[in-house]
Amino acid sequence: MASVPLESALALAGVLFTLGLLGLLVRRNILFVLMSIEIMLNAAGLALVTAGARWQQPDGQVMFLFMLTMAAAEVAVGLALVLSVYHRLGSLDTDAANRMRG
Amino acid sequence: MNLVFYIAAAVAVVSTTMVILQAQAVHALLYLIVSLLAVALVLFVLGAPLVAAVEVIVYAGAILVLFLFVVMMLNVAPGRHTVGRGWLAPRNWALPTLLVAVLLGQLLFVLSGGGPTRSPGPAIAPRAVGVTLFAQYLLGVELSALLLLSAMVGAYHLGRRDRVSMLTSAEPRRTAEQNKAAEFAGRVTESAEAVPPHGNGHAAGEASDLPPLPGGVKHGQRTA
């Protein structure tokens, strides 16, 4: 990329990923955990597109599309799990689901 | 165009920070939408118009709406009876309005000819992305279809209503049954043999330790 330096875009991706990781580690609400995972996936996609723009290849954007597909599938299953956990435990706290039973 | 990139990056960072600081999930979702729109602008500036459009349509338009549906179904907002009372306070709408206004200003700046209407530098056209996607990465496309299918089946299985109701109703009923079993130990075992005339067929067989208490007690009282 001529006008936007590569380092700035990668730094933005890194900052967004770190924010998502922070939210994942700090929050206990399972919805916020899923949202933090979305933030981290989005930051990874931004890094992919940045790398693709640096070498002027469309592979970065193709990888972004695959990442988007994976994020959609993950969100569908994750939200179904959230509903199941909420109906079962009556809470969205991740600490409430700390027991494994058959 | 560098300035557009840096302003959009600042909006993305601020709104993402606000996502993880919110107390209510709906507010966090709205900030997350602002963050994704800002990242879409960053992608456009980086020379990826197709991915920028897909980010807006699929990410902000479909995935976050799915989140919103789940938040509406859960209905866990504390103090949801006071919703709509405090939305006029400036602290509630000042920061989101500012963030979105910055993005709108950038969009109008680009559209009005102040900046280039096309993304700067040699952008990678959507045509090149499509050709690469369906020629070089065709196996990946097929695997994505398989992944989406399995995710759909998995989400359907996890969200089945009868499975959920079975899980929720089995939990308290079994604990209540254990309490009463400790209380009326002899009567429960006696009624477990007396239930099959009440229940019909296999349903009483698989649920013989869950529901027999009301029928059994009634039977015991009737015989006594």
Coordinates of C-alpha atoms in Angstrom, one line a residue:
Chain A
M1 CA 0.0 0.0 0.0
A2 CA 1.4 3.3 -1.0
S3 CA -0.3 5.8 1.1
V4 CA -1.0 3.8 4.3
P5 CA 2.1 2.3 5.8
L6 CA 2.0 -1.3 6.5
E7 CA 3.1 -0.9 10.1
S8 CA 0.1 1.3 10.9
A9 CA -2.4 -1.2 9.6
L10 CA -0.7 -4.0 11.4
A11 CA -0.5 -2.0 14.6
L12 CA -4.3 -1.3 14.3
A13 CA -4.9 -5.0 13.9
G14 CA -2.7 -5.8 16.9
V15 CA -4.4 -3.2 19.1
L16 CA -7.8 -4.6 18.1
F17 CA -6.7 -8.1 18.8
T18 CA -5.3 -7.1 22.2
L19 CA -8.6 -5.4 23.1
G20 CA -10.5 -8.5 22.1
L21 CA -8.1 -10.7 24.2
L22 CA -8.5 -8.4 27.1
G23 CA -12.3 -8.6 26.9
L24 CA -12.1 -12.3 26.7
L25 CA -10.0 -12.5 29.8
V26 CA -11.7 -9.9 31.9
R27 CA -15.4 -10.4 31.2
R28 CA -17.5 -13.3 32.7
N29 CA -20.6 -12.8 30.7
I30 CA -20.6 -15.4 28.0
L31 CA -22.1 -13.0 25.4
F32 CA -19.2 -10.7 25.9
V33 CA -16.8 -13.6 25.6
L34 CA -18.3 -14.4 22.2
M35 CA -18.1 -10.7 21.2
S36 CA -14.5 -10.6 22.2
I37 CA -13.8 -13.6 20.0
E38 CA -15.5 -11.8 17.1
I39 CA -13.2 -8.8 17.7
M40 CA -10.1 -11.0 17.6
L41 CA -11.3 -12.7 14.4
N42 CA -11.9 -9.4 12.8
A43 CA -8.5 -8.1 13.8
A44 CA -6.9 -11.2 12.3
G45 CA -8.9 -10.6 9.1
L46 CA -7.6 -7.1 9.0
A47 CA -4.1 -8.3 9.3
L48 CA -4.7 -10.8 6.4
V49 CA -6.1 -8.0 4.1
T50 CA -3.2 -5.8 5.1
A51 CA -0.7 -8.4 4.1
G52 CA -2.5 -9.1 0.9
A53 CA -2.5 -5.4 0.0
R54 CA 1.2 -5.2 0.8
W55 CA 2.1 -7.8 -1.8
Q56 CA -0.7 -6.9 -4.2
Q57 CA -2.2 -10.3 -4.2
P58 CA -5.8 -11.2 -3.8
D59 CA -5.0 -14.2 -1.5
G60 CA -5.4 -12.0 1.6
Q61 CA -9.0 -11.1 0.7
V62 CA -9.7 -14.8 -0.1
M63 CA -8.5 -15.7 3.3
F64 CA -10.6 -13.0 4.8
L65 CA -13.7 -14.5 3.2
F66 CA -12.8 -18.0 4.6
M67 CA -12.3 -16.3 8.0
L68 CA -15.7 -14.8 7.7
T69 CA -17.3 -18.1 6.9
M70 CA -15.6 -19.7 9.9
A71 CA -16.8 -16.8 12.1
A72 CA -20.4 -17.2 11.0
A73 CA -20.3 -20.9 11.7
E74 CA -18.7 -20.3 15.1
V75 CA -21.3 -17.7 16.0
A76 CA -24.2 -19.9 15.1
V77 CA -22.9 -22.8 17.2
G78 CA -21.8 -20.5 20.0
L79 CA -25.1 -18.7 20.3
A80 CA -27.0 -22.0 20.3
L81 CA -24.7 -23.0 23.2
V82 CA -25.4 -19.7 24.9
L83 CA -29.1 -20.4 24.7
S84 CA -28.7 -23.9 25.9
V85 CA -26.6 -22.8 28.9
Y86 CA -29.0 -20.1 29.8
H87 CA -32.0 -22.4 29.7
R88 CA -30.1 -25.0 31.7
L89 CA -28.4 -22.9 34.3
G90 CA -30.5 -19.7 34.3
S91 CA -27.3 -17.6 34.1
L92 CA -24.9 -16.2 31.6
D93 CA -22.0 -16.4 33.9
T94 CA -19.2 -18.6 32.6
D95 CA -18.3 -19.6 36.1
A96 CA -21.8 -21.1 36.6
A97 CA -20.9 -23.7 34.0
N98 CA -17.9 -25.1 35.7
R99 CA -19.1 -28.6 36.3
M100 CA -19.1 -31.5 33.8
R101 CA -21.8 -34.0 34.0
G102 CA -23.0 -36.6 31.6
Chain B
M1 CA -6.2 9.4 2.6
N2 CA -3.8 8.7 5.3
L3 CA -5.9 11.0 7.6
V4 CA -9.0 9.0 6.7
F5 CA -7.2 5.8 7.7
Y6 CA -6.0 7.2 11.0
I7 CA -9.4 8.7 12.0
A8 CA -11.2 5.4 11.2
A9 CA -8.6 3.5 13.2
A10 CA -9.1 5.8 16.1
V11 CA -12.9 5.3 15.9
A12 CA -12.4 1.5 15.7
V13 CA -10.1 1.5 18.8
V14 CA -12.4 3.7 20.9
S15 CA -15.5 1.8 20.0
T16 CA -13.9 -1.6 20.6
T17 CA -12.7 -0.3 24.0
M18 CA -16.3 0.7 24.8
V19 CA -17.5 -2.8 23.8
I20 CA -15.6 -4.5 26.5
L21 CA -16.5 -1.8 29.1
Q22 CA -20.3 -1.9 28.7
A23 CA -22.5 -3.5 31.3
Q24 CA -25.4 -4.3 29.0
A25 CA -25.0 -6.6 26.0
V26 CA -27.1 -4.5 23.7
H27 CA -25.0 -1.4 24.2
A28 CA -21.9 -3.5 23.6
L29 CA -23.4 -4.8 20.4
L30 CA -24.1 -1.3 19.1
Y31 CA -20.6 -0.2 19.8
L32 CA -19.4 -3.4 18.1
I33 CA -21.3 -2.4 15.0
V34 CA -19.6 1.0 15.0
S35 CA -16.3 -0.7 15.4
L36 CA -17.0 -3.0 12.4
L37 CA -18.1 -0.1 10.2
A38 CA -14.8 1.7 11.1
V39 CA -12.8 -1.4 10.2
A40 CA -14.7 -1.7 6.9
L41 CA -13.6 1.9 6.1
V42 CA -10.0 0.9 7.0
L43 CA -10.3 -2.1 4.7
F44 CA -11.6 0.2 1.9
V45 CA -8.6 2.5 2.4
L46 CA -6.3 -0.4 2.3
G47 CA -7.5 -1.2 -1.2
A48 CA -10.0 -4.1 -0.6
P49 CA -13.4 -2.8 -1.7
L50 CA -15.0 -6.2 -1.9
V51 CA -14.0 -7.2 1.6
A52 CA -15.1 -3.8 2.9
A53 CA -18.6 -4.4 1.5
V54 CA -18.7 -8.0 2.8
E55 CA -17.6 -6.8 6.2
V56 CA -20.6 -4.4 6.3
I57 CA -23.1 -6.8 4.8
V58 CA -22.2 -10.0 6.5
Y59 CA -20.5 -9.0 9.7
A60 CA -22.4 -5.9 10.8
G61 CA -25.6 -6.9 9.0
A62 CA -25.9 -10.6 9.6
I63 CA -23.7 -11.9 12.4
L64 CA -24.4 -9.0 14.8
V65 CA -28.1 -9.2 14.1
L66 CA -27.9 -12.9 15.1
F67 CA -26.3 -11.7 18.4
L68 CA -29.1 -9.2 18.8
F69 CA -31.8 -11.9 18.3
V70 CA -30.1 -14.0 21.0
V71 CA -30.0 -11.0 23.4
M72 CA -33.7 -10.4 22.7
M73 CA -34.5 -14.1 23.3
L74 CA -32.5 -14.2 26.6
N75 CA -34.2 -11.0 27.9
V76 CA -31.8 -10.7 30.8
A77 CA -31.3 -7.0 31.0
P78 CA -31.4 -5.9 34.6
G79 CA -34.0 -3.3 35.1
R80 CA -35.6 -3.8 31.8
H81 CA -38.8 -2.3 33.1
T82 CA -37.1 1.1 33.2
V83 CA -35.9 0.9 29.6
G84 CA -36.7 4.0 27.7
R85 CA -36.6 6.3 30.7
G86 CA -33.0 7.3 30.6
W87 CA -32.2 7.3 26.9
L88 CA -32.5 11.1 26.6
A89 CA -29.6 11.7 29.0
P90 CA -26.6 13.0 27.0
R91 CA -24.2 10.6 28.4
N92 CA -26.1 7.8 26.8
W93 CA -26.0 9.0 23.2
A94 CA -23.2 11.5 23.1
L95 CA -20.3 9.1 22.4
P96 CA -22.0 6.8 19.9
T97 CA -23.3 9.8 18.0
L98 CA -19.9 11.3 17.9
L99 CA -18.3 8.1 16.6
V100 CA -20.9 7.6 14.0
A101 CA -20.8 11.2 13.0
V102 CA -17.1 11.0 12.4
L103 CA -17.6 8.0 10.1
L104 CA -20.4 9.8 8.3
G105 CA -18.2 12.8 7.8
Q106 CA -15.4 10.7 6.4
L107 CA -17.9 9.0 4.0
L108 CA -19.3 12.4 2.8
F109 CA -15.7 13.7 2.5
V110 CA -14.8 10.8 0.2
L111 CA -18.1 11.0 -1.8
S112 CA -18.0 14.8 -2.3
G113 CA -14.8 14.5 -4.2
G114 CA -12.6 15.9 -1.5
G115 CA -10.8 12.6 -1.6
P116 CA -10.5 10.1 -4.3
T117 CA -13.7 8.2 -4.9
R118 CA -11.8 5.1 -5.6
S119 CA -9.6 3.6 -3.0
P120 CA -6.1 4.9 -3.4
G121 CA -3.2 3.1 -4.8
P122 CA -3.6 -0.1 -6.9
A123 CA -6.7 -1.6 -5.4
I124 CA -7.3 -5.3 -5.8
A125 CA -10.5 -5.6 -7.8
P126 CA -13.3 -7.9 -6.8
R127 CA -12.9 -9.7 -10.1
A128 CA -9.4 -10.8 -9.2
V129 CA -10.6 -12.0 -5.8
G130 CA -13.3 -14.0 -7.4
V131 CA -11.0 -15.6 -9.9
T132 CA -8.6 -16.5 -7.2
L133 CA -11.3 -17.8 -5.0
F134 CA -13.0 -20.1 -7.5
A135 CA -9.9 -21.3 -9.3
Q136 CA -7.1 -21.6 -6.8
Y137 CA -9.1 -22.0 -3.6
L138 CA -12.0 -24.1 -4.9
L139 CA -11.3 -26.9 -2.4
G140 CA -11.5 -24.2 0.3
V141 CA -14.9 -23.1 -1.0
E142 CA -16.2 -26.7 -0.8
L143 CA -14.8 -27.1 2.7
S144 CA -16.5 -23.9 3.7
A145 CA -19.8 -25.3 2.4
L146 CA -19.2 -28.4 4.5
L147 CA -18.4 -26.3 7.6
L148 CA -21.5 -24.2 7.2
L149 CA -23.7 -27.3 6.8
S150 CA -22.2 -28.9 9.9
A151 CA -22.6 -25.6 11.8
M152 CA -26.2 -25.4 10.8
V153 CA -26.9 -29.0 11.9
G154 CA -25.0 -28.4 15.2
A155 CA -26.9 -25.2 15.9
Y156 CA -30.2 -26.9 15.2
H157 CA -29.4 -29.8 17.4
L158 CA -28.2 -27.6 20.3
G159 CA -31.2 -25.3 20.0
R160 CA -33.9 -27.9 19.8
R161 CA -36.8 -26.9 22.0
D162 CA -37.7 -30.4 23.3
R163 CA -34.1 -31.0 24.2
V164 CA -33.9 -27.8 26.1
S165 CA -37.3 -28.3 27.8
M166 CA -36.2 -31.8 28.8
L167 CA -33.0 -30.5 30.3
T168 CA -34.7 -27.7 32.2
S169 CA -37.6 -29.8 33.5
A170 CA -35.4 -32.8 34.5
E171 CA -33.2 -30.7 36.8
P172 CA -35.7 -29.5 39.4
R173 CA -38.0 -32.5 39.1
R174 CA -35.2 -34.9 40.0
T175 CA -34.0 -32.8 43.0
A176 CA -37.6 -32.5 44.3
E177 CA -38.0 -36.2 43.8
Q178 CA -34.8 -36.9 45.7
N179 CA -36.0 -34.7 48.6
K180 CA -39.4 -36.4 48.8
A181 CA -37.7 -39.8 48.3
A182 CA -35.7 -39.1 51.4
E183 CA -38.9 -38.1 53.1
F184 CA -41.2 -40.9 52.0
A185 CA -38.7 -43.6 51.3
G186 CA -41.0 -46.5 51.7
R187 CA -43.9 -45.0 49.9
V188 CA -42.0 -44.1 46.8
T189 CA -40.6 -47.5 46.3
E190 CA -44.1 -48.9 46.8
S191 CA -45.6 -46.5 44.3
A192 CA -42.9 -47.1 41.7
E193 CA -44.3 -50.6 41.3
A194 CA -47.9 -49.2 41.3
V195 CA -47.3 -46.6 38.6
P196 CA -47.3 -48.8 35.4
P197 CA -51.1 -49.2 35.5
H198 CA -51.4 -45.4 35.5
G199 CA -48.8 -44.6 32.9
N200 CA -49.1 -46.2 29.5
G201 CA -46.5 -48.4 28.0
H202 CA -43.0 -47.4 27.4
A203 CA -43.3 -43.8 28.7
A204 CA -43.7 -45.0 32.2
G205 CA -40.7 -47.3 31.7
E206 CA -38.2 -44.6 30.7
A207 CA -39.5 -42.0 33.2
S208 CA -40.2 -44.3 36.1
D209 CA -37.9 -42.6 38.5
L210 CA -38.9 -39.0 37.5
P211 CA -42.7 -38.5 37.7
P212 CA -44.3 -41.3 39.7
L213 CA -44.6 -39.3 42.9
P214 CA -47.9 -37.5 42.4
G215 CA -49.6 -40.6 41.0
G216 CA -48.0 -42.8 43.6
V217 CA -49.0 -40.7 46.5
K218 CA -52.5 -40.5 45.2
H219 CA -52.6 -44.2 44.8
G220 CA -51.3 -44.7 48.3
Q221 CA -54.0 -42.4 49.7
R222 CA -56.6 -44.1 47.7
T223 CA -55.7 -47.5 49.0
A224 CA -55.3 -46.2 52.6

